[in-house]
Coordinates of C-alpha atoms and ligand atoms in Angstrom, one line a residue:
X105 CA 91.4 -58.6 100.1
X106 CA 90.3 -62.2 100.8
X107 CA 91.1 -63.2 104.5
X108 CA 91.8 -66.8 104.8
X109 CA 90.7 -68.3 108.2
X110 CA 92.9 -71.5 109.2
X111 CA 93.8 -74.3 111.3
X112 CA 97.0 -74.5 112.5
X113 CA 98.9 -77.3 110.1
X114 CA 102.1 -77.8 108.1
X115 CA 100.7 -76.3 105.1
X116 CA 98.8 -72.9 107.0
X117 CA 102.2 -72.3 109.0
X118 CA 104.0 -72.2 105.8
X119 CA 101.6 -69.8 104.2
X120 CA 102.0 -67.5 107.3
X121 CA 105.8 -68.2 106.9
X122 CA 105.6 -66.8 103.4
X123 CA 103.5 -64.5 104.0
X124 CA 105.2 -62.8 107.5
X125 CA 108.9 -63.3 105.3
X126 CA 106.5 -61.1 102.1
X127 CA 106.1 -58.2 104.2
X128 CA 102.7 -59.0 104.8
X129 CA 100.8 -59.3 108.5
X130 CA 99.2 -62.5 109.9
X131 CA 97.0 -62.7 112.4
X132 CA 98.3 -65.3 115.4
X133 CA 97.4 -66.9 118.8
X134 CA 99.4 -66.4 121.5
X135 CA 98.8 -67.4 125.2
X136 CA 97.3 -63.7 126.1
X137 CA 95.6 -62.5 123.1
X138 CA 95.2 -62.9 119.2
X139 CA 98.1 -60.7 117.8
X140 CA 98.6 -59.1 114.2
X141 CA 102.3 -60.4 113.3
X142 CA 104.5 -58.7 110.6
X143 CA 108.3 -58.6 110.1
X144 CA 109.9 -56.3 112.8
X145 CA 112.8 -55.5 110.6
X146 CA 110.3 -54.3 107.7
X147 CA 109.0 -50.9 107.8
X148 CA 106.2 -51.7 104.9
X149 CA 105.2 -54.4 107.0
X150 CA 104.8 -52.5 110.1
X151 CA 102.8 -49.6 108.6
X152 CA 100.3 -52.5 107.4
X153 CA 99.8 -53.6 111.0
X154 CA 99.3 -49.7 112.2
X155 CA 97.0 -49.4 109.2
X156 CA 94.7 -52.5 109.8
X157 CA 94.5 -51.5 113.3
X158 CA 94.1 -47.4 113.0
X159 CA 96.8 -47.4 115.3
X160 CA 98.1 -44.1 116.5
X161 CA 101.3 -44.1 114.9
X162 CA 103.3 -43.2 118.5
X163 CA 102.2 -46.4 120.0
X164 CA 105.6 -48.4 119.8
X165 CA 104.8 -52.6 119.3
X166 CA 106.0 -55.6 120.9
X167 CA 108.8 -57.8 118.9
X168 CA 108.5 -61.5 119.6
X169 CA 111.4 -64.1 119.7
X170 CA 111.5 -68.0 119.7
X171 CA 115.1 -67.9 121.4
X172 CA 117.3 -65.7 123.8
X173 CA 120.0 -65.9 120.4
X174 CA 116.8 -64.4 118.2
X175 CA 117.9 -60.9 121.1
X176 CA 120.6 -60.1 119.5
X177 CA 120.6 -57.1 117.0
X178 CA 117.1 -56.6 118.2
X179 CA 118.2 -54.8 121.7
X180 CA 121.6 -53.4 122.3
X181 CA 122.1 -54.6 125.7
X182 CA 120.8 -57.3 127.5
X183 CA 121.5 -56.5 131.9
X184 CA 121.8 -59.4 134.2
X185 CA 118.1 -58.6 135.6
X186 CA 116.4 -59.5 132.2
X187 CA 118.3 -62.4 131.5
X188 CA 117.1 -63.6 135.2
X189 CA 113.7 -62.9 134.4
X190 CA 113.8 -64.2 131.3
X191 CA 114.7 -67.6 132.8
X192 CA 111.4 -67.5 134.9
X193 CA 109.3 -66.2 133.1
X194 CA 110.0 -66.9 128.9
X195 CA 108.9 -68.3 127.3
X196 CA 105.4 -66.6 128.8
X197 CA 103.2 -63.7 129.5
X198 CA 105.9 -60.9 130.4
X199 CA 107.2 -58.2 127.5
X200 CA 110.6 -56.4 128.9
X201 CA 111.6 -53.2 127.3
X202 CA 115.7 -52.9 126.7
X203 CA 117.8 -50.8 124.2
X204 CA 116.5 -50.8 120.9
X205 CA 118.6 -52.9 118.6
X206 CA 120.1 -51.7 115.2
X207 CA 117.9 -54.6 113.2
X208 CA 114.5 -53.4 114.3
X209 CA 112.9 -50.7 112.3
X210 CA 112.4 -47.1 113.9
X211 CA 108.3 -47.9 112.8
X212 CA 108.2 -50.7 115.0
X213 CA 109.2 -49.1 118.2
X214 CA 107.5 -45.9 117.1
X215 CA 110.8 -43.7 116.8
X216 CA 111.3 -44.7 120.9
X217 CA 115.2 -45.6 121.4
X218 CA 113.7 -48.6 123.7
X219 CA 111.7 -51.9 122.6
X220 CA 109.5 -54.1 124.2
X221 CA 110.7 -57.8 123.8
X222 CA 108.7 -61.3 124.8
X223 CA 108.8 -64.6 124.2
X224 CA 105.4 -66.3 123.2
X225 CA 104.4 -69.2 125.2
X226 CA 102.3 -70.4 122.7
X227 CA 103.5 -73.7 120.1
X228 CA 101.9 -71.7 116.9
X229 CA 103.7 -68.4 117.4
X230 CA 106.8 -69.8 118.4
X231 CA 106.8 -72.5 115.2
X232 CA 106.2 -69.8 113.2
X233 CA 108.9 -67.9 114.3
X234 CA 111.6 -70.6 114.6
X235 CA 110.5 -71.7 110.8
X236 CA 110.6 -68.1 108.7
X237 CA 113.6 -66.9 111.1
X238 CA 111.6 -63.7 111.8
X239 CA 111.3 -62.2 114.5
X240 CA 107.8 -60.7 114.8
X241 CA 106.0 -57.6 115.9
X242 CA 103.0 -57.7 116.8
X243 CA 100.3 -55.7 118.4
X244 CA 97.1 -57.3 119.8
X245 CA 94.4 -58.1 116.8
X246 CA 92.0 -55.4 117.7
X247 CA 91.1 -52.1 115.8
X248 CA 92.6 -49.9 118.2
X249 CA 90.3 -49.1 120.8
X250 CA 88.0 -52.2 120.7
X251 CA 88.8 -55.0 123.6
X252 CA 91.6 -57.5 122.5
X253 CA 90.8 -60.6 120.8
X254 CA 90.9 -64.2 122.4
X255 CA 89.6 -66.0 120.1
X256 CA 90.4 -66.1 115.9
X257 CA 86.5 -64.9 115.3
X258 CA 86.9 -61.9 117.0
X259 CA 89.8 -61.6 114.7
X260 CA 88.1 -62.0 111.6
X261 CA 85.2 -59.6 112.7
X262 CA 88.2 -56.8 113.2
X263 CA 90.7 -57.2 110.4
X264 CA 87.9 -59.5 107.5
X265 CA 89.3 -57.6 104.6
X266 CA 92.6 -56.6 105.9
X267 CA 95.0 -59.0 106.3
X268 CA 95.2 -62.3 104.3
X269 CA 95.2 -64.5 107.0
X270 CA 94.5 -65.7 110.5
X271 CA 95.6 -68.9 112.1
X272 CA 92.7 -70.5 114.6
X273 CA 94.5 -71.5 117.8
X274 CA 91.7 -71.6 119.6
X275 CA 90.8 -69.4 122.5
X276 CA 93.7 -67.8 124.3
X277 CA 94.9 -69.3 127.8
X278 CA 95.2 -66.3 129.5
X279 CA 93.0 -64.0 128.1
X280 CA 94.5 -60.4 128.9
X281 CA 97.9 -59.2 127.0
X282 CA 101.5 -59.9 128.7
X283 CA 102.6 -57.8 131.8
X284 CA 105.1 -55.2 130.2
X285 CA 108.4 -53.7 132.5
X286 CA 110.8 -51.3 131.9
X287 CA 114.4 -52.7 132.6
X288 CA 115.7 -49.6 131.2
X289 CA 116.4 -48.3 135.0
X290 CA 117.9 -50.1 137.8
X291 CA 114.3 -50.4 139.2
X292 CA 112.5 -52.1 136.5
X293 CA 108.7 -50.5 136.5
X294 CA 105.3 -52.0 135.3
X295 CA 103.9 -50.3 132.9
X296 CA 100.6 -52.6 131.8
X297 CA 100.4 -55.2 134.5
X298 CA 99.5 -58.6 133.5
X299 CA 98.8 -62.0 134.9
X300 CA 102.4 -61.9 136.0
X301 CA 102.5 -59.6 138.7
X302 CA 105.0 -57.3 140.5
X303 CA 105.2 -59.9 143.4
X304 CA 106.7 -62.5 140.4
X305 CA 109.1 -60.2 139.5
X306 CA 110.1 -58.9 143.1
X307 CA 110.7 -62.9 144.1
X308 CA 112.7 -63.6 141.0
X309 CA 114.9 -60.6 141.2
X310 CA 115.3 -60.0 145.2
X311 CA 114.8 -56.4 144.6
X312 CA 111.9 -53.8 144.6
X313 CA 109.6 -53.0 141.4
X314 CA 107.7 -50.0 141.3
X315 CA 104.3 -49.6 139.4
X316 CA 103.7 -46.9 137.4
X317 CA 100.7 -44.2 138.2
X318 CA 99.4 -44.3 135.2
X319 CA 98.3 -48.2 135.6
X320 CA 95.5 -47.1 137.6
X321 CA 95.3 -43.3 137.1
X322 CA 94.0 -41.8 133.6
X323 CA 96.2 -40.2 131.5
X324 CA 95.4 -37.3 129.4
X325 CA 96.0 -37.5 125.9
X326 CA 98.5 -34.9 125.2
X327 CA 100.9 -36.1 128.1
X328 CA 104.1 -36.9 128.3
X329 CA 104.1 -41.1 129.5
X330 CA 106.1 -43.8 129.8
X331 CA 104.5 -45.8 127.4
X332 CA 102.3 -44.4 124.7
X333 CA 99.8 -47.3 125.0
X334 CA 98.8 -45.7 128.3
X335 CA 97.2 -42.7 127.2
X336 CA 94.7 -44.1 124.5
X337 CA 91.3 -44.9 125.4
X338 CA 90.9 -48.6 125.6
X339 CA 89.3 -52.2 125.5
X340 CA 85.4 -50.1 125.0
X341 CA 82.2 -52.2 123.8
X342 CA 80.4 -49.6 122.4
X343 CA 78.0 -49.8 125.0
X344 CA 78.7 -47.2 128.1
X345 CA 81.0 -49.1 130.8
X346 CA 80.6 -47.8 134.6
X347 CA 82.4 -49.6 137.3
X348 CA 80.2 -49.9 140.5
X349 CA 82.6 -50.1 143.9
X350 CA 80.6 -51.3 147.1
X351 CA 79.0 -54.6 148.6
X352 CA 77.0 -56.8 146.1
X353 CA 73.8 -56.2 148.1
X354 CA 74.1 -52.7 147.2
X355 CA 74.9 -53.1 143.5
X356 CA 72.0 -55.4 143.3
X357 CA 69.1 -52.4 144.4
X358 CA 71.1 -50.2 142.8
X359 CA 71.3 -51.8 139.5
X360 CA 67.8 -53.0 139.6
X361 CA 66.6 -49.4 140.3
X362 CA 67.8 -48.2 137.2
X363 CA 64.7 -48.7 135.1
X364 CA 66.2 -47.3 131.4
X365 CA 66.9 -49.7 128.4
X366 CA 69.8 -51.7 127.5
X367 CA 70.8 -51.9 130.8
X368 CA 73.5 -55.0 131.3
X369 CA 75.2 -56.1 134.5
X370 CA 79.0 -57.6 134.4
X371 CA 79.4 -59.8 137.6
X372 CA 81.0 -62.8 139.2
X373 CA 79.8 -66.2 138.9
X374 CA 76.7 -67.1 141.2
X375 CA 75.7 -63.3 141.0
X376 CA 73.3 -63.5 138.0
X377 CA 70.0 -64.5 139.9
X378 CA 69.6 -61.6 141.5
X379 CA 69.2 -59.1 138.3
X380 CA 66.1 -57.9 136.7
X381 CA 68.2 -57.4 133.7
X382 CA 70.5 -59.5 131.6
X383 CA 73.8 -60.7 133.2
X384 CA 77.2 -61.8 131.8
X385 CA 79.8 -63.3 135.0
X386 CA 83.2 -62.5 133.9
X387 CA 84.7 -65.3 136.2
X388 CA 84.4 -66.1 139.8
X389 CA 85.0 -63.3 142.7
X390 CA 87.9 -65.2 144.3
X391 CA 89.7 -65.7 141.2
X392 CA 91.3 -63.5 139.2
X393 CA 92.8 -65.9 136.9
X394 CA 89.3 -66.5 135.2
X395 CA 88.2 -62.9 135.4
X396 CA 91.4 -62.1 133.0
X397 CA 90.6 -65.1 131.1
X398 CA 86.5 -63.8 130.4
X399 CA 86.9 -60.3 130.2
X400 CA 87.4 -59.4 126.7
X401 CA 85.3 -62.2 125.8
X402 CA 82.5 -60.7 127.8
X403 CA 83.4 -57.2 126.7
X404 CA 82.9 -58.0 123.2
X405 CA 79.9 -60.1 123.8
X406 CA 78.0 -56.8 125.0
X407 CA 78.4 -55.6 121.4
X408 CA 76.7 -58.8 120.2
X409 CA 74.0 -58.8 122.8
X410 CA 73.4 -54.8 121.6
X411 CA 73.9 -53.6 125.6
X412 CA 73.7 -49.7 125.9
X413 CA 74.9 -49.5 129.4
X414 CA 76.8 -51.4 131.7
X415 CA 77.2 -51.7 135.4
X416 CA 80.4 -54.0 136.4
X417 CA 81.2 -55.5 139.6
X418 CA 84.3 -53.9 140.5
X419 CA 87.7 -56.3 140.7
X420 CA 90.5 -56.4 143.4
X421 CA 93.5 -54.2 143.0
X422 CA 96.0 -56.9 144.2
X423 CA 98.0 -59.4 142.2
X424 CA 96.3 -60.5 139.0
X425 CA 93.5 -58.6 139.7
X426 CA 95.7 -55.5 139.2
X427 CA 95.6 -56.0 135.2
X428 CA 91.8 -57.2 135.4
X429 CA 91.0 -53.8 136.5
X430 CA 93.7 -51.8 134.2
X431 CA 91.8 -53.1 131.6
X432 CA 88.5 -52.7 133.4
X433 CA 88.8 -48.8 134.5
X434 CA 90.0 -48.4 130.5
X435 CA 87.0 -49.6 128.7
X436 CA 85.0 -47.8 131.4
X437 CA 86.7 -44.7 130.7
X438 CA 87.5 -44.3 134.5
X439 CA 84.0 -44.4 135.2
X440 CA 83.7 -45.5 138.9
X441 CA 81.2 -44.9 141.0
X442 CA 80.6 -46.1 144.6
X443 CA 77.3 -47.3 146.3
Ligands
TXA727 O1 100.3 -60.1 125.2 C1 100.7 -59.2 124.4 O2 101.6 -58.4 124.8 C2 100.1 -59.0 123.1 C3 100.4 -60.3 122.3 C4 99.9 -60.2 120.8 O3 101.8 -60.6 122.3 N1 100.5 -57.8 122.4 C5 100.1 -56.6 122.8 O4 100.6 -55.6 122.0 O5 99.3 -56.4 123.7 P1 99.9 -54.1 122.0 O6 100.6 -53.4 120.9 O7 98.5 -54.2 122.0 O8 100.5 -53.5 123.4 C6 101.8 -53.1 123.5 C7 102.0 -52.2 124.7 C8 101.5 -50.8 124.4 O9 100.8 -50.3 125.5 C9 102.8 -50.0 124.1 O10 102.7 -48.7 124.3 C10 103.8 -50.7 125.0 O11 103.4 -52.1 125.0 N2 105.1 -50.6 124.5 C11 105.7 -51.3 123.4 N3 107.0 -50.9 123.2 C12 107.2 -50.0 124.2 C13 108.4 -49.2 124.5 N4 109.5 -49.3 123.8 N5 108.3 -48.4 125.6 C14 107.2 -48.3 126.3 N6 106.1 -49.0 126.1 C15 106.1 -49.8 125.0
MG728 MG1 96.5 -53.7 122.3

């Protein structure tokens, strides 16, 4: 299959119009990550995106609306909490899981009875949803496994081949995939924290949210979890990840002890003097904003830069930083050491 690369314009938002309301998959931009869009209500379409992806087939996908009327038929109930949140928060970063609706397919949500729901805050996505009516799942644009897409190259490196298109929004805003709660409970729970945090919610809805374990724990494979995505190994260059905990003068002799080949460094910003070896900052110390904006980026550039093994400077746990270093521990493989 040819895959056609495009700039957003009348005539490529048709064509993914066409092609989305055709069954077939599109990649998209969105404001977190590069997603692979296909008709939610289509089971053909759905099995394309698992099969681009090599998706485990129990990993249930996120649909995306333009509209709070688009939620109808898609989730059987809608509770006074998510239509609060959704007033804050949508259109943006934030996926909440509800009732699963009679109009999405059983493929889509993985045979769950549950679906994750969010509103794209991002003018490509959302046009293309408002024009073909659809709403969309859509997964980020990754084979499974690899570190999400931010920009529409990384894209076509992934699915050349696959899909017929991809629409070039640029790079992504905010560079690590939504925040996604449970609102099936009266507590609603994270369950992939994102850049909006638990703190967000608790101020919006006056109430307690609870973070699941598993957002910082590893999960074996064969166990029972809240949400399948948890249990897969994650976001990994193919070079070996290890998380180094401890001051930076310490990760500085330690790193530059280790004498073997292919040896990279992830750090902040300012950091990259002090390394014998080559250095890619993924944002500045005090600011997890732009470490969730250059992670996957930098992830994905240790591939290029053929990097064997990687030390990285080890993010916060608070706030934002809490889904920089979800995604960190995962391409690491829980690798952490302490120095
Ligand atoms: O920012 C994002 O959310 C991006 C863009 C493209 O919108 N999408 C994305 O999708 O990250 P994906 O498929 O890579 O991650 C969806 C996550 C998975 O961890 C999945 O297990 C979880 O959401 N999920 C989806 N539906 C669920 C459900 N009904 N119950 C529990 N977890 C669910
Ligand atoms: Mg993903």
């Amino acid at each position: 299959m040819n895959t056609l690369l495009l700039l957003p314009n009348e005539e490529s938002i048709d064509l993914a119009c066409e092609l989305i309301k055709n069954g077939e998959v599109v990649g998209v931009p969105t404001e977190t990550v590069y997603g692979l869009a296909g008709d939610c209500t289509n089971s053909l379409a759905i099995k394309k995106i698992f099969e681009a992806k090599g998706r485990p087939n129990d990993n249930p996908l996120i649909v995306h609306i333009s509209s709070m009327e688009m939620l109808e038929g898609i989730v059987s109930y809608v509770s006074e909490d998510v239509k609060t949140l959704a007033k804050y928060f949508w259109p943006g970063p934030l996926t909440m899981i509800m009732p699963k609706g009679k109009s999405v397919c059983n493929d889509t949500c993985a045979g769950l009875d549950s679906v994750g729901v969010r509103m794209p805050d991002n003018e490509v996505a959302r046009t293309i949803i408002d024009r073909s009516g659809i709403p969309f799942a859509a997964p980020s644009a990754n084979v499974s496994g690899k570190p999400s897409p931010t920009k529409a190259e990384d894209v076509y490196i992934d699915m050349k081949g696959k899909i017929p298109l991809i629409i070039d929004g640029g790079e992504c805003f905010a560079g690590v995939e939504s925040t996604v709660v449970s609102m099936l409970g009266e507590t609603p729970i994270i369950l992939r924290p994102g850049v909006i945090t638990k703190e967000d919610i608790e101020k919006v809805l006056d109430k307690p949210v609870k973070i699941a374990k598993e957002v910082i724990e590893g999960v074996l494979d064969d166990k029972a979890v809240l949400s399948p995505g948890m249990k897969y190994k994650h976001y990994s260059p193919n070079a070996e990840v290890i998380i180094v905990k401890g001051d930076i003068d310490n990760f500085i002799s330690f790193v530059n002890s280790d004498k073997s080949e292919g040896v990279c460094v992830m750090c902040f910003d300012g950091e990259e003097k002090n390394f014998k070896v080559q250095t890619l900052s993924y944002g500045k110390y005090d600011d997890p904003k732009s470490q969730a904006h250059n992670l996957f980026r930098v992830l994905r550039e240790l591939d290029k830069i053929g990097a064997k093994k990687v030390y990285a400077r080890c993010p916060q746990t608070e706030g934002v930083s809490l889904a920089v270093y979800n995604r960190l521990i995962r391409s690491a493989g829980f690798k952490i050491i302490e120095v």
